[in-house]
Short mmCIF file of N, CA and C in Angstrom, two decimals:
data_model
loop_
_atom_site.label_atom_id
_atom_site.label_comp_id
_atom_site.label_asym_id
_atom_site.label_seq_id
_atom_site.Cartn_x
_atom_site.Cartn_y
_atom_site.Cartn_z
N UNK P 1 -64.33 169.58 96.79
CA UNK P 1 -65.64 169.54 96.22
C UNK P 1 -65.74 170.57 95.08
N UNK P 2 -65.15 171.72 95.28
CA UNK P 2 -65.18 172.73 94.22
C UNK P 2 -64.49 172.23 92.96
N UNK P 3 -63.39 171.52 93.10
CA UNK P 3 -62.67 170.99 91.95
C UNK P 3 -63.45 169.88 91.27
N UNK P 4 -64.03 168.99 92.06
CA UNK P 4 -64.76 167.85 91.51
C UNK P 4 -65.95 168.29 90.68
N UNK P 5 -66.71 169.27 91.18
CA UNK P 5 -67.94 169.71 90.52
C UNK P 5 -67.79 171.02 89.74
N UNK P 6 -66.60 171.56 89.71
CA UNK P 6 -66.31 172.82 88.99
C UNK P 6 -67.24 173.94 89.45
N UNK P 7 -67.35 174.09 90.77
CA UNK P 7 -68.18 175.14 91.36
C UNK P 7 -67.29 175.99 92.25
N UNK P 8 -67.49 177.29 92.19
CA UNK P 8 -66.73 178.20 93.05
C UNK P 8 -67.68 178.77 94.11
N UNK P 9 -67.44 178.40 95.38
CA UNK P 9 -68.24 178.92 96.47
C UNK P 9 -67.68 180.28 96.89
N UNK P 10 -68.57 181.26 97.11
CA UNK P 10 -68.07 182.56 97.57
C UNK P 10 -67.51 182.47 98.98
N UNK P 11 -66.47 183.21 99.25
CA UNK P 11 -65.88 183.20 100.59
C UNK P 11 -66.67 184.12 101.50
N UNK P 12 -66.59 183.87 102.78
CA UNK P 12 -67.24 184.75 103.74
C UNK P 12 -68.30 184.04 104.55
N UNK P 13 -68.95 184.79 105.39
CA UNK P 13 -69.97 184.29 106.31
C UNK P 13 -71.32 184.86 105.92
N UNK P 14 -72.34 184.01 105.84
CA UNK P 14 -73.69 184.45 105.52
C UNK P 14 -74.54 184.31 106.77
N UNK P 15 -74.97 185.43 107.34
CA UNK P 15 -75.74 185.41 108.59
C UNK P 15 -77.17 184.91 108.39
N UNK P 16 -77.64 184.81 107.14
CA UNK P 16 -79.00 184.35 106.86
C UNK P 16 -79.10 182.83 106.76
N UNK P 17 -77.97 182.14 106.75
CA UNK P 17 -77.98 180.69 106.66
C UNK P 17 -77.90 180.12 108.07
N UNK P 18 -78.88 179.27 108.42
CA UNK P 18 -78.91 178.65 109.74
C UNK P 18 -79.01 177.13 109.58
N UNK P 19 -78.36 176.42 110.46
CA UNK P 19 -78.47 174.97 110.41
C UNK P 19 -79.69 174.53 111.21
N UNK P 20 -80.16 173.33 110.93
CA UNK P 20 -81.36 172.81 111.57
C UNK P 20 -80.96 171.73 112.57
N UNK P 21 -81.50 171.83 113.78
CA UNK P 21 -81.28 170.82 114.81
C UNK P 21 -82.62 170.19 115.15
N UNK P 22 -83.00 169.13 114.43
CA UNK P 22 -84.34 168.57 114.61
C UNK P 22 -84.64 168.11 116.02
N UNK P 23 -83.64 167.69 116.76
CA UNK P 23 -83.91 167.20 118.12
C UNK P 23 -83.93 168.30 119.16
N UNK P 24 -83.48 169.50 118.80
CA UNK P 24 -83.40 170.58 119.77
C UNK P 24 -84.26 171.79 119.41
N UNK P 25 -84.51 172.04 118.15
CA UNK P 25 -85.28 173.21 117.73
C UNK P 25 -86.77 173.03 118.03
N UNK P 26 -87.44 174.16 118.16
CA UNK P 26 -88.89 174.16 118.38
C UNK P 26 -89.58 173.63 117.13
N UNK P 27 -90.56 172.76 117.32
CA UNK P 27 -91.29 172.15 116.21
C UNK P 27 -92.66 172.80 116.12
N UNK P 28 -92.94 173.44 114.98
CA UNK P 28 -94.23 174.09 114.79
C UNK P 28 -95.22 173.11 114.16
N UNK P 29 -96.42 173.06 114.67
CA UNK P 29 -97.45 172.18 114.16
C UNK P 29 -98.80 172.84 114.32
N UNK P 30 -99.77 172.32 113.58
CA UNK P 30 -101.13 172.82 113.63
C UNK P 30 -102.05 171.63 113.84
N UNK P 31 -102.92 171.73 114.83
CA UNK P 31 -103.91 170.67 115.06
C UNK P 31 -104.97 170.73 113.98
N UNK P 32 -105.36 169.56 113.48
CA UNK P 32 -106.46 169.50 112.52
C UNK P 32 -107.77 169.40 113.31
N UNK P 33 -108.80 170.07 112.84
CA UNK P 33 -110.08 169.96 113.54
C UNK P 33 -110.70 168.57 113.34
N UNK P 34 -111.57 168.20 114.25
CA UNK P 34 -112.24 166.90 114.19
C UNK P 34 -113.01 166.75 112.88
N UNK P 35 -113.53 167.84 112.35
CA UNK P 35 -114.27 167.81 111.09
C UNK P 35 -113.42 167.24 109.96
N UNK P 36 -112.12 167.55 109.96
CA UNK P 36 -111.21 167.02 108.93
C UNK P 36 -111.20 165.49 108.96
N UNK P 37 -111.11 164.91 110.14
CA UNK P 37 -111.10 163.46 110.27
C UNK P 37 -112.45 162.84 109.90
N UNK P 38 -113.53 163.52 110.22
CA UNK P 38 -114.87 163.03 109.86
C UNK P 38 -115.04 163.02 108.34
N UNK P 39 -114.63 164.10 107.67
CA UNK P 39 -114.73 164.17 106.21
C UNK P 39 -113.86 163.10 105.57
N UNK P 40 -112.65 162.91 106.06
CA UNK P 40 -111.76 161.87 105.53
C UNK P 40 -112.36 160.48 105.74
N UNK P 41 -112.96 160.26 106.90
CA UNK P 41 -113.59 158.97 107.20
C UNK P 41 -114.73 158.69 106.22
N UNK P 42 -115.58 159.69 105.98
CA UNK P 42 -116.72 159.52 105.06
C UNK P 42 -116.21 159.29 103.63
N UNK P 43 -115.25 160.10 103.19
CA UNK P 43 -114.73 159.96 101.83
C UNK P 43 -114.07 158.59 101.64
N UNK P 44 -113.33 158.13 102.63
CA UNK P 44 -112.66 156.84 102.54
C UNK P 44 -113.68 155.71 102.40
N UNK P 45 -114.77 155.76 103.17
CA UNK P 45 -115.78 154.71 103.08
C UNK P 45 -116.54 154.75 101.75
N UNK P 46 -116.78 155.95 101.22
CA UNK P 46 -117.41 156.05 99.90
C UNK P 46 -116.49 155.46 98.85
N UNK P 47 -115.19 155.80 98.91
CA UNK P 47 -114.22 155.25 97.96
C UNK P 47 -114.14 153.73 98.09
N UNK P 48 -114.08 153.25 99.33
CA UNK P 48 -114.00 151.80 99.55
C UNK P 48 -115.19 151.08 98.92
N UNK P 49 -116.38 151.61 99.15
CA UNK P 49 -117.56 150.92 98.63
C UNK P 49 -117.65 151.03 97.10
N UNK P 50 -117.57 152.27 96.58
CA UNK P 50 -117.77 152.45 95.14
C UNK P 50 -116.63 151.87 94.31
N UNK P 51 -115.42 152.27 94.64
CA UNK P 51 -114.30 151.89 93.77
C UNK P 51 -113.79 150.48 94.05
N UNK P 52 -113.46 150.18 95.30
CA UNK P 52 -112.86 148.88 95.59
C UNK P 52 -113.88 147.75 95.54
N UNK P 53 -115.00 147.89 96.25
CA UNK P 53 -115.97 146.79 96.30
C UNK P 53 -116.78 146.67 95.01
N UNK P 54 -117.35 147.77 94.57
CA UNK P 54 -118.28 147.71 93.44
C UNK P 54 -117.56 147.55 92.10
N UNK P 55 -116.64 148.46 91.80
CA UNK P 55 -115.98 148.42 90.49
C UNK P 55 -114.77 147.48 90.46
N UNK P 56 -113.96 147.49 91.52
CA UNK P 56 -112.75 146.67 91.53
C UNK P 56 -112.98 145.24 91.98
N UNK P 57 -114.15 144.97 92.57
CA UNK P 57 -114.53 143.65 93.06
C UNK P 57 -113.54 143.11 94.09
N UNK P 58 -113.10 144.00 94.99
CA UNK P 58 -112.27 143.61 96.11
C UNK P 58 -113.18 143.23 97.27
N UNK P 59 -112.64 142.44 98.19
CA UNK P 59 -113.35 142.10 99.41
C UNK P 59 -112.48 142.54 100.59
N UNK P 60 -113.10 143.17 101.57
CA UNK P 60 -112.36 143.69 102.71
C UNK P 60 -112.24 142.65 103.81
N UNK P 61 -111.05 142.56 104.40
CA UNK P 61 -110.77 141.67 105.51
C UNK P 61 -110.07 142.46 106.60
N UNK P 62 -110.11 141.92 107.80
CA UNK P 62 -109.35 142.52 108.88
C UNK P 62 -110.21 143.04 110.00
N UNK P 63 -109.62 143.91 110.81
CA UNK P 63 -110.26 144.33 112.05
C UNK P 63 -111.56 145.09 111.82
N UNK P 64 -111.71 145.78 110.69
CA UNK P 64 -112.95 146.50 110.43
C UNK P 64 -114.07 145.57 109.99
N UNK P 65 -113.73 144.35 109.55
CA UNK P 65 -114.74 143.45 109.00
C UNK P 65 -114.84 142.12 109.72
N UNK P 66 -114.33 142.04 110.96
CA UNK P 66 -114.44 140.79 111.71
C UNK P 66 -115.89 140.53 112.08
N UNK P 67 -116.32 139.31 111.91
CA UNK P 67 -117.66 138.91 112.31
C UNK P 67 -117.58 138.35 113.73
N UNK P 68 -118.61 138.55 114.54
CA UNK P 68 -118.57 138.02 115.90
C UNK P 68 -118.34 136.51 115.90
N UNK P 69 -117.46 136.06 116.78
CA UNK P 69 -117.18 134.65 116.91
C UNK P 69 -116.06 134.14 116.02
N UNK P 70 -115.62 134.94 115.04
CA UNK P 70 -114.53 134.50 114.17
C UNK P 70 -113.20 134.77 114.85
N UNK P 71 -112.28 133.86 114.69
CA UNK P 71 -110.95 134.02 115.27
C UNK P 71 -110.01 134.57 114.20
N UNK P 72 -109.54 135.79 114.38
CA UNK P 72 -108.65 136.41 113.41
C UNK P 72 -107.28 136.61 114.05
N UNK P 73 -106.27 136.10 113.37
CA UNK P 73 -104.91 136.23 113.89
C UNK P 73 -104.27 137.54 113.45
N UNK P 74 -104.80 138.16 112.41
CA UNK P 74 -104.27 139.45 111.98
C UNK P 74 -105.03 140.53 112.76
N UNK P 75 -104.57 140.80 113.97
CA UNK P 75 -105.30 141.63 114.91
C UNK P 75 -105.39 143.10 114.49
N UNK P 76 -104.39 143.62 113.80
CA UNK P 76 -104.37 145.04 113.48
C UNK P 76 -104.30 145.29 111.98
N UNK P 77 -104.46 144.27 111.19
CA UNK P 77 -104.30 144.38 109.75
C UNK P 77 -105.66 144.48 109.06
N UNK P 78 -105.80 145.51 108.24
CA UNK P 78 -106.97 145.65 107.38
C UNK P 78 -106.47 145.63 105.96
N UNK P 79 -107.11 144.81 105.13
CA UNK P 79 -106.64 144.71 103.75
C UNK P 79 -107.80 144.38 102.83
N UNK P 80 -107.57 144.64 101.55
CA UNK P 80 -108.52 144.33 100.49
C UNK P 80 -107.91 143.25 99.63
N UNK P 81 -108.73 142.28 99.23
CA UNK P 81 -108.24 141.18 98.41
C UNK P 81 -109.14 141.01 97.20
N UNK P 82 -108.51 140.88 96.05
CA UNK P 82 -109.24 140.65 94.80
C UNK P 82 -108.71 139.38 94.17
N UNK P 83 -109.59 138.41 94.01
CA UNK P 83 -109.20 137.15 93.37
C UNK P 83 -109.06 137.38 91.88
N UNK P 84 -108.08 136.71 91.29
CA UNK P 84 -107.93 136.77 89.84
C UNK P 84 -109.03 135.97 89.17
N UNK P 85 -109.39 136.38 87.98
CA UNK P 85 -110.43 135.68 87.23
C UNK P 85 -109.88 135.28 85.87
N UNK P 86 -110.36 134.18 85.38
CA UNK P 86 -110.01 133.80 84.01
C UNK P 86 -110.92 134.56 83.05
N UNK P 87 -110.36 134.94 81.92
CA UNK P 87 -111.12 135.67 80.90
C UNK P 87 -111.03 134.92 79.58
N UNK P 88 -111.60 135.52 78.57
CA UNK P 88 -111.56 134.88 77.25
C UNK P 88 -110.14 134.83 76.68
N UNK P 89 -109.26 135.76 77.14
CA UNK P 89 -107.89 135.78 76.63
C UNK P 89 -106.91 135.04 77.53
N UNK P 90 -107.31 134.73 78.77
CA UNK P 90 -106.43 134.01 79.68
C UNK P 90 -107.11 132.71 80.08
N UNK P 91 -106.30 131.70 80.30
CA UNK P 91 -106.87 130.40 80.68
C UNK P 91 -106.74 130.13 82.17
N UNK P 92 -105.82 130.82 82.83
CA UNK P 92 -105.65 130.62 84.27
C UNK P 92 -105.39 131.96 84.94
N UNK P 93 -105.52 131.97 86.25
CA UNK P 93 -105.16 133.16 87.01
C UNK P 93 -103.68 133.08 87.37
N UNK P 94 -103.11 134.22 87.68
CA UNK P 94 -101.73 134.26 88.12
C UNK P 94 -101.66 133.63 89.50
N UNK P 95 -100.63 132.82 89.76
CA UNK P 95 -100.56 132.10 91.03
C UNK P 95 -99.82 132.89 92.11
N UNK P 96 -99.08 133.91 91.74
CA UNK P 96 -98.35 134.72 92.71
C UNK P 96 -99.07 136.05 92.88
N UNK P 97 -99.58 136.33 94.09
CA UNK P 97 -100.33 137.58 94.28
C UNK P 97 -99.40 138.79 94.38
N UNK P 98 -99.97 139.94 94.07
CA UNK P 98 -99.29 141.23 94.26
C UNK P 98 -99.81 141.82 95.56
N UNK P 99 -98.89 142.25 96.41
CA UNK P 99 -99.26 142.97 97.63
C UNK P 99 -98.89 144.43 97.41
N UNK P 100 -99.88 145.32 97.45
CA UNK P 100 -99.61 146.75 97.34
C UNK P 100 -99.73 147.36 98.73
N UNK P 101 -98.67 148.06 99.14
CA UNK P 101 -98.64 148.71 100.46
C UNK P 101 -98.47 150.20 100.22
N UNK P 102 -99.48 150.97 100.59
CA UNK P 102 -99.47 152.41 100.31
C UNK P 102 -98.54 153.17 101.24
N UNK P 103 -98.40 154.45 100.98
CA UNK P 103 -97.51 155.30 101.77
C UNK P 103 -98.28 156.27 102.64
N UNK P 104 -97.57 157.28 103.12
CA UNK P 104 -98.16 158.29 103.98
C UNK P 104 -99.13 159.14 103.16
N UNK P 105 -100.29 159.40 103.71
CA UNK P 105 -101.30 160.18 103.01
C UNK P 105 -102.64 160.02 103.69
N UNK P 106 -103.70 159.93 102.88
CA UNK P 106 -105.03 159.77 103.44
C UNK P 106 -105.63 158.42 103.11
N UNK P 107 -104.84 157.51 102.54
CA UNK P 107 -105.33 156.16 102.31
C UNK P 107 -105.15 155.68 100.89
N UNK P 108 -105.85 154.60 100.57
CA UNK P 108 -105.71 153.96 99.26
C UNK P 108 -106.27 154.80 98.11
N UNK P 109 -107.21 155.72 98.40
CA UNK P 109 -107.81 156.47 97.30
C UNK P 109 -106.80 157.35 96.56
N UNK P 110 -105.68 157.66 97.19
CA UNK P 110 -104.63 158.41 96.49
C UNK P 110 -104.01 157.59 95.36
N UNK P 111 -104.15 156.29 95.43
CA UNK P 111 -103.55 155.39 94.44
C UNK P 111 -104.61 154.75 93.55
N UNK P 112 -105.75 155.44 93.42
CA UNK P 112 -106.88 154.91 92.66
C UNK P 112 -106.49 154.57 91.22
N UNK P 113 -105.74 155.43 90.56
CA UNK P 113 -105.37 155.18 89.17
C UNK P 113 -104.46 153.95 89.06
N UNK P 114 -103.52 153.82 89.98
CA UNK P 114 -102.63 152.65 89.97
C UNK P 114 -103.40 151.36 90.21
N UNK P 115 -104.30 151.37 91.19
CA UNK P 115 -105.10 150.18 91.49
C UNK P 115 -106.01 149.85 90.31
N UNK P 116 -106.60 150.87 89.71
CA UNK P 116 -107.47 150.65 88.55
C UNK P 116 -106.70 149.99 87.41
N UNK P 117 -105.47 150.44 87.18
CA UNK P 117 -104.66 149.82 86.12
C UNK P 117 -104.32 148.37 86.43
N UNK P 118 -104.07 148.07 87.71
CA UNK P 118 -103.81 146.67 88.06
C UNK P 118 -105.06 145.81 87.85
N UNK P 119 -106.24 146.36 88.14
CA UNK P 119 -107.46 145.57 88.01
C UNK P 119 -107.86 145.33 86.56
N UNK P 120 -107.29 146.08 85.63
CA UNK P 120 -107.60 145.83 84.22
C UNK P 120 -107.02 144.49 83.76
N UNK P 121 -105.99 144.02 84.45
CA UNK P 121 -105.46 142.69 84.19
C UNK P 121 -106.22 141.73 85.09
N UNK P 122 -107.28 141.18 84.58
CA UNK P 122 -108.22 140.43 85.41
C UNK P 122 -107.65 139.17 86.03
N UNK P 123 -106.53 138.67 85.49
CA UNK P 123 -105.97 137.43 86.02
C UNK P 123 -105.13 137.67 87.28
N UNK P 124 -104.90 138.94 87.65
CA UNK P 124 -104.05 139.23 88.81
C UNK P 124 -104.77 139.01 90.13
N UNK P 125 -104.04 138.42 91.08
CA UNK P 125 -104.48 138.33 92.47
C UNK P 125 -103.87 139.53 93.18
N UNK P 126 -104.67 140.36 93.82
CA UNK P 126 -104.17 141.61 94.38
C UNK P 126 -104.59 141.74 95.84
N UNK P 127 -103.63 142.08 96.69
CA UNK P 127 -103.88 142.48 98.07
C UNK P 127 -103.52 143.95 98.18
N UNK P 128 -104.38 144.76 98.74
CA UNK P 128 -104.07 146.16 99.05
C UNK P 128 -104.14 146.29 100.57
N UNK P 129 -103.00 146.52 101.18
CA UNK P 129 -102.93 146.59 102.64
C UNK P 129 -103.11 148.04 103.08
N UNK P 130 -103.99 148.25 104.04
CA UNK P 130 -104.20 149.59 104.59
C UNK P 130 -103.33 149.77 105.83
N UNK P 131 -102.72 150.93 105.93
CA UNK P 131 -101.94 151.28 107.12
C UNK P 131 -102.62 152.51 107.73
N UNK P 132 -103.59 152.31 108.62
CA UNK P 132 -104.41 153.43 109.09
C UNK P 132 -103.65 154.50 109.87
N UNK P 133 -102.60 154.12 110.59
CA UNK P 133 -101.92 155.11 111.41
C UNK P 133 -101.11 156.12 110.58
N UNK P 134 -100.96 155.90 109.28
CA UNK P 134 -100.33 156.90 108.41
C UNK P 134 -101.32 157.38 107.35
N UNK P 135 -102.61 157.09 107.56
CA UNK P 135 -103.66 157.45 106.60
C UNK P 135 -104.65 158.44 107.19
N UNK P 136 -104.19 159.31 108.05
CA UNK P 136 -105.02 160.33 108.66
C UNK P 136 -106.25 159.72 109.34
N UNK P 137 -106.02 158.61 110.05
CA UNK P 137 -107.09 157.99 110.82
C UNK P 137 -106.64 157.84 112.26
N UNK P 138 -107.58 157.90 113.15
CA UNK P 138 -107.27 157.77 114.56
C UNK P 138 -107.26 156.28 114.92
N UNK P 139 -106.14 155.81 115.45
CA UNK P 139 -106.02 154.41 115.83
C UNK P 139 -105.43 154.30 117.24
N UNK P 140 -105.70 153.16 117.88
CA UNK P 140 -105.19 152.93 119.23
C UNK P 140 -103.81 152.31 119.25
N UNK P 141 -103.53 151.43 118.28
CA UNK P 141 -102.30 150.65 118.32
C UNK P 141 -101.55 150.76 117.00
N UNK P 142 -100.24 151.00 117.10
CA UNK P 142 -99.38 150.99 115.93
C UNK P 142 -98.52 149.73 116.03
N UNK P 143 -98.68 148.78 115.09
CA UNK P 143 -97.95 147.52 115.19
C UNK P 143 -96.45 147.71 115.01
N UNK P 144 -95.69 146.87 115.67
CA UNK P 144 -94.24 146.85 115.49
C UNK P 144 -93.92 146.22 114.13
N UNK P 145 -92.70 146.40 113.62
CA UNK P 145 -92.36 145.75 112.35
C UNK P 145 -92.59 144.24 112.36
N UNK P 146 -92.20 143.58 113.46
CA UNK P 146 -92.37 142.14 113.53
C UNK P 146 -93.85 141.76 113.53
N UNK P 147 -94.68 142.52 114.27
CA UNK P 147 -96.13 142.26 114.28
C UNK P 147 -96.72 142.42 112.89
N UNK P 148 -96.31 143.48 112.17
CA UNK P 148 -96.85 143.72 110.83
C UNK P 148 -96.49 142.59 109.87
N UNK P 149 -95.22 142.14 109.91
CA UNK P 149 -94.80 141.04 109.03
C UNK P 149 -95.54 139.75 109.38
N UNK P 150 -95.70 139.47 110.67
CA UNK P 150 -96.43 138.27 111.08
C UNK P 150 -97.90 138.33 110.65
N UNK P 151 -98.51 139.53 110.72
CA UNK P 151 -99.89 139.67 110.29
C UNK P 151 -100.02 139.44 108.78
N UNK P 152 -99.06 139.94 108.01
CA UNK P 152 -99.08 139.72 106.56
C UNK P 152 -98.86 138.24 106.26
N UNK P 153 -97.98 137.60 107.01
CA UNK P 153 -97.77 136.16 106.83
C UNK P 153 -99.05 135.38 107.13
N UNK P 154 -99.74 135.76 108.19
CA UNK P 154 -100.99 135.10 108.54
C UNK P 154 -102.03 135.32 107.45
N UNK P 155 -102.07 136.53 106.90
CA UNK P 155 -102.98 136.84 105.80
C UNK P 155 -102.70 135.92 104.61
N UNK P 156 -101.43 135.77 104.26
CA UNK P 156 -101.06 134.92 103.12
C UNK P 156 -101.38 133.46 103.39
N UNK P 157 -101.12 132.99 104.62
CA UNK P 157 -101.45 131.61 104.99
C UNK P 157 -102.95 131.37 104.90
N UNK P 158 -103.74 132.35 105.35
CA UNK P 158 -105.19 132.21 105.33
C UNK P 158 -105.73 132.05 103.91
N UNK P 159 -105.07 132.71 102.96
CA UNK P 159 -105.52 132.63 101.56
C UNK P 159 -104.74 131.58 100.77
N UNK P 160 -103.77 130.91 101.40
CA UNK P 160 -103.07 129.81 100.76
C UNK P 160 -101.94 130.20 99.83
N UNK P 161 -101.21 131.28 100.14
CA UNK P 161 -100.09 131.71 99.31
C UNK P 161 -98.79 131.63 100.09
N UNK P 162 -97.71 131.23 99.40
CA UNK P 162 -96.40 131.21 100.05
C UNK P 162 -95.38 132.06 99.29
N UNK P 163 -95.74 132.57 98.12
CA UNK P 163 -94.87 133.47 97.37
C UNK P 163 -95.64 134.75 97.06
N UNK P 164 -94.95 135.89 97.05
CA UNK P 164 -95.62 137.17 96.80
C UNK P 164 -94.75 138.08 95.95
N UNK P 165 -95.41 139.03 95.32
CA UNK P 165 -94.74 140.16 94.67
C UNK P 165 -95.17 141.38 95.46
N UNK P 166 -94.20 142.15 95.96
CA UNK P 166 -94.50 143.29 96.81
C UNK P 166 -94.28 144.58 96.03
N UNK P 167 -95.27 145.47 96.09
CA UNK P 167 -95.15 146.80 95.51
C UNK P 167 -95.40 147.77 96.65
N UNK P 168 -94.41 148.62 96.93
CA UNK P 168 -94.53 149.58 98.01
C UNK P 168 -94.34 150.99 97.53
N UNK P 169 -95.02 151.93 98.17
CA UNK P 169 -94.90 153.34 97.83
C UNK P 169 -94.69 154.11 99.12
N UNK P 170 -93.67 154.96 99.15
CA UNK P 170 -93.38 155.80 100.30
C UNK P 170 -93.15 154.92 101.53
N UNK P 171 -93.96 155.05 102.57
CA UNK P 171 -93.77 154.24 103.77
C UNK P 171 -94.02 152.76 103.50
N UNK P 172 -94.77 152.46 102.46
CA UNK P 172 -94.98 151.07 102.07
C UNK P 172 -93.68 150.37 101.71
N UNK P 173 -92.69 151.13 101.23
CA UNK P 173 -91.38 150.53 100.94
C UNK P 173 -90.68 150.11 102.22
N UNK P 174 -90.95 150.83 103.31
CA UNK P 174 -90.37 150.45 104.60
C UNK P 174 -90.95 149.11 105.04
N UNK P 175 -92.26 148.95 104.91
CA UNK P 175 -92.91 147.68 105.26
C UNK P 175 -92.38 146.57 104.37
N UNK P 176 -92.21 146.86 103.07
CA UNK P 176 -91.65 145.87 102.14
C UNK P 176 -90.23 145.50 102.56
N UNK P 177 -89.46 146.48 103.04
CA UNK P 177 -88.12 146.20 103.54
C UNK P 177 -88.15 145.32 104.78
N UNK P 178 -89.11 145.56 105.67
CA UNK P 178 -89.27 144.69 106.85
C UNK P 178 -89.53 143.26 106.41
N UNK P 179 -90.41 143.12 105.42
CA UNK P 179 -90.74 141.78 104.93
C UNK P 179 -89.51 141.12 104.31
N UNK P 180 -88.75 141.88 103.53
CA UNK P 180 -87.56 141.31 102.90
C UNK P 180 -86.52 140.91 103.95
N UNK P 181 -86.43 141.69 105.03
CA UNK P 181 -85.46 141.39 106.09
C UNK P 181 -85.90 140.21 106.95
N UNK P 182 -87.17 140.16 107.28
CA UNK P 182 -87.67 139.15 108.21
C UNK P 182 -88.30 137.94 107.54
N UNK P 183 -88.29 137.90 106.19
CA UNK P 183 -89.04 136.84 105.50
C UNK P 183 -88.51 135.44 105.78
N UNK P 184 -87.22 135.29 106.01
CA UNK P 184 -86.66 133.94 106.18
C UNK P 184 -87.25 133.24 107.41
N UNK P 185 -87.35 133.97 108.50
CA UNK P 185 -87.88 133.33 109.71
C UNK P 185 -89.40 133.21 109.68
N UNK P 186 -90.05 133.91 108.74
CA UNK P 186 -91.50 133.84 108.64
C UNK P 186 -91.98 133.08 107.41
N UNK P 187 -91.08 132.45 106.67
CA UNK P 187 -91.39 131.59 105.54
C UNK P 187 -92.02 132.31 104.35
N UNK P 188 -91.98 133.64 104.29
CA UNK P 188 -92.51 134.33 103.12
C UNK P 188 -91.44 134.26 102.03
N UNK P 189 -91.83 133.83 100.85
CA UNK P 189 -90.90 133.82 99.73
C UNK P 189 -91.25 134.98 98.81
N UNK P 190 -90.41 135.99 98.83
CA UNK P 190 -90.66 137.18 98.03
C UNK P 190 -90.10 136.93 96.64
N UNK P 191 -90.98 137.00 95.67
CA UNK P 191 -90.56 136.78 94.30
C UNK P 191 -89.97 138.05 93.70
N UNK P 192 -90.64 139.19 93.89
CA UNK P 192 -90.19 140.48 93.39
C UNK P 192 -90.56 141.53 94.42
N UNK P 193 -89.70 142.53 94.57
CA UNK P 193 -89.97 143.63 95.48
C UNK P 193 -89.73 144.93 94.70
N UNK P 194 -90.75 145.76 94.54
CA UNK P 194 -90.66 146.99 93.77
C UNK P 194 -90.88 148.17 94.70
N UNK P 195 -89.97 149.12 94.65
CA UNK P 195 -90.10 150.33 95.49
C UNK P 195 -90.46 151.51 94.64
#
């Protein structure tokens, strides 16, 4: 390695260097107070209403928006959907929707600028999938990879799409990878996958 990279490592033993054993070493953590989750919950709902619903013209679907008596097959999936619109410069909407899957953080509001830029192209069909168990929210159930892919397939079937463009960020790329791996048995035709 020294020859390949032209680096000379000093000889000897350094007592200040320690290796890490993640499965055996003590893990330090700090509990967040309930107030943190309450503030995040309020901020998320304000963002959802003002930015996604009002300005972005998205509509929310999933477990948070089920109406009594409706049968929903996407049991743990919450997502936002924005239909493409025709404008004076475009004659049709794009027929292949974009699915954006966010990463670890506090939710979709971290990607506000990215979503805003996508919405400036009014002909785009956009799905923004929420993953609450990695968005600093308290949830009861974390879906398995197969459950998540089946829920996304059900979402696409419900809206009448069989081809998608997937954009993933951070943990969203893992979900996109699940879709790419399991798409054949679930009939999803992935047109483009961006990590």
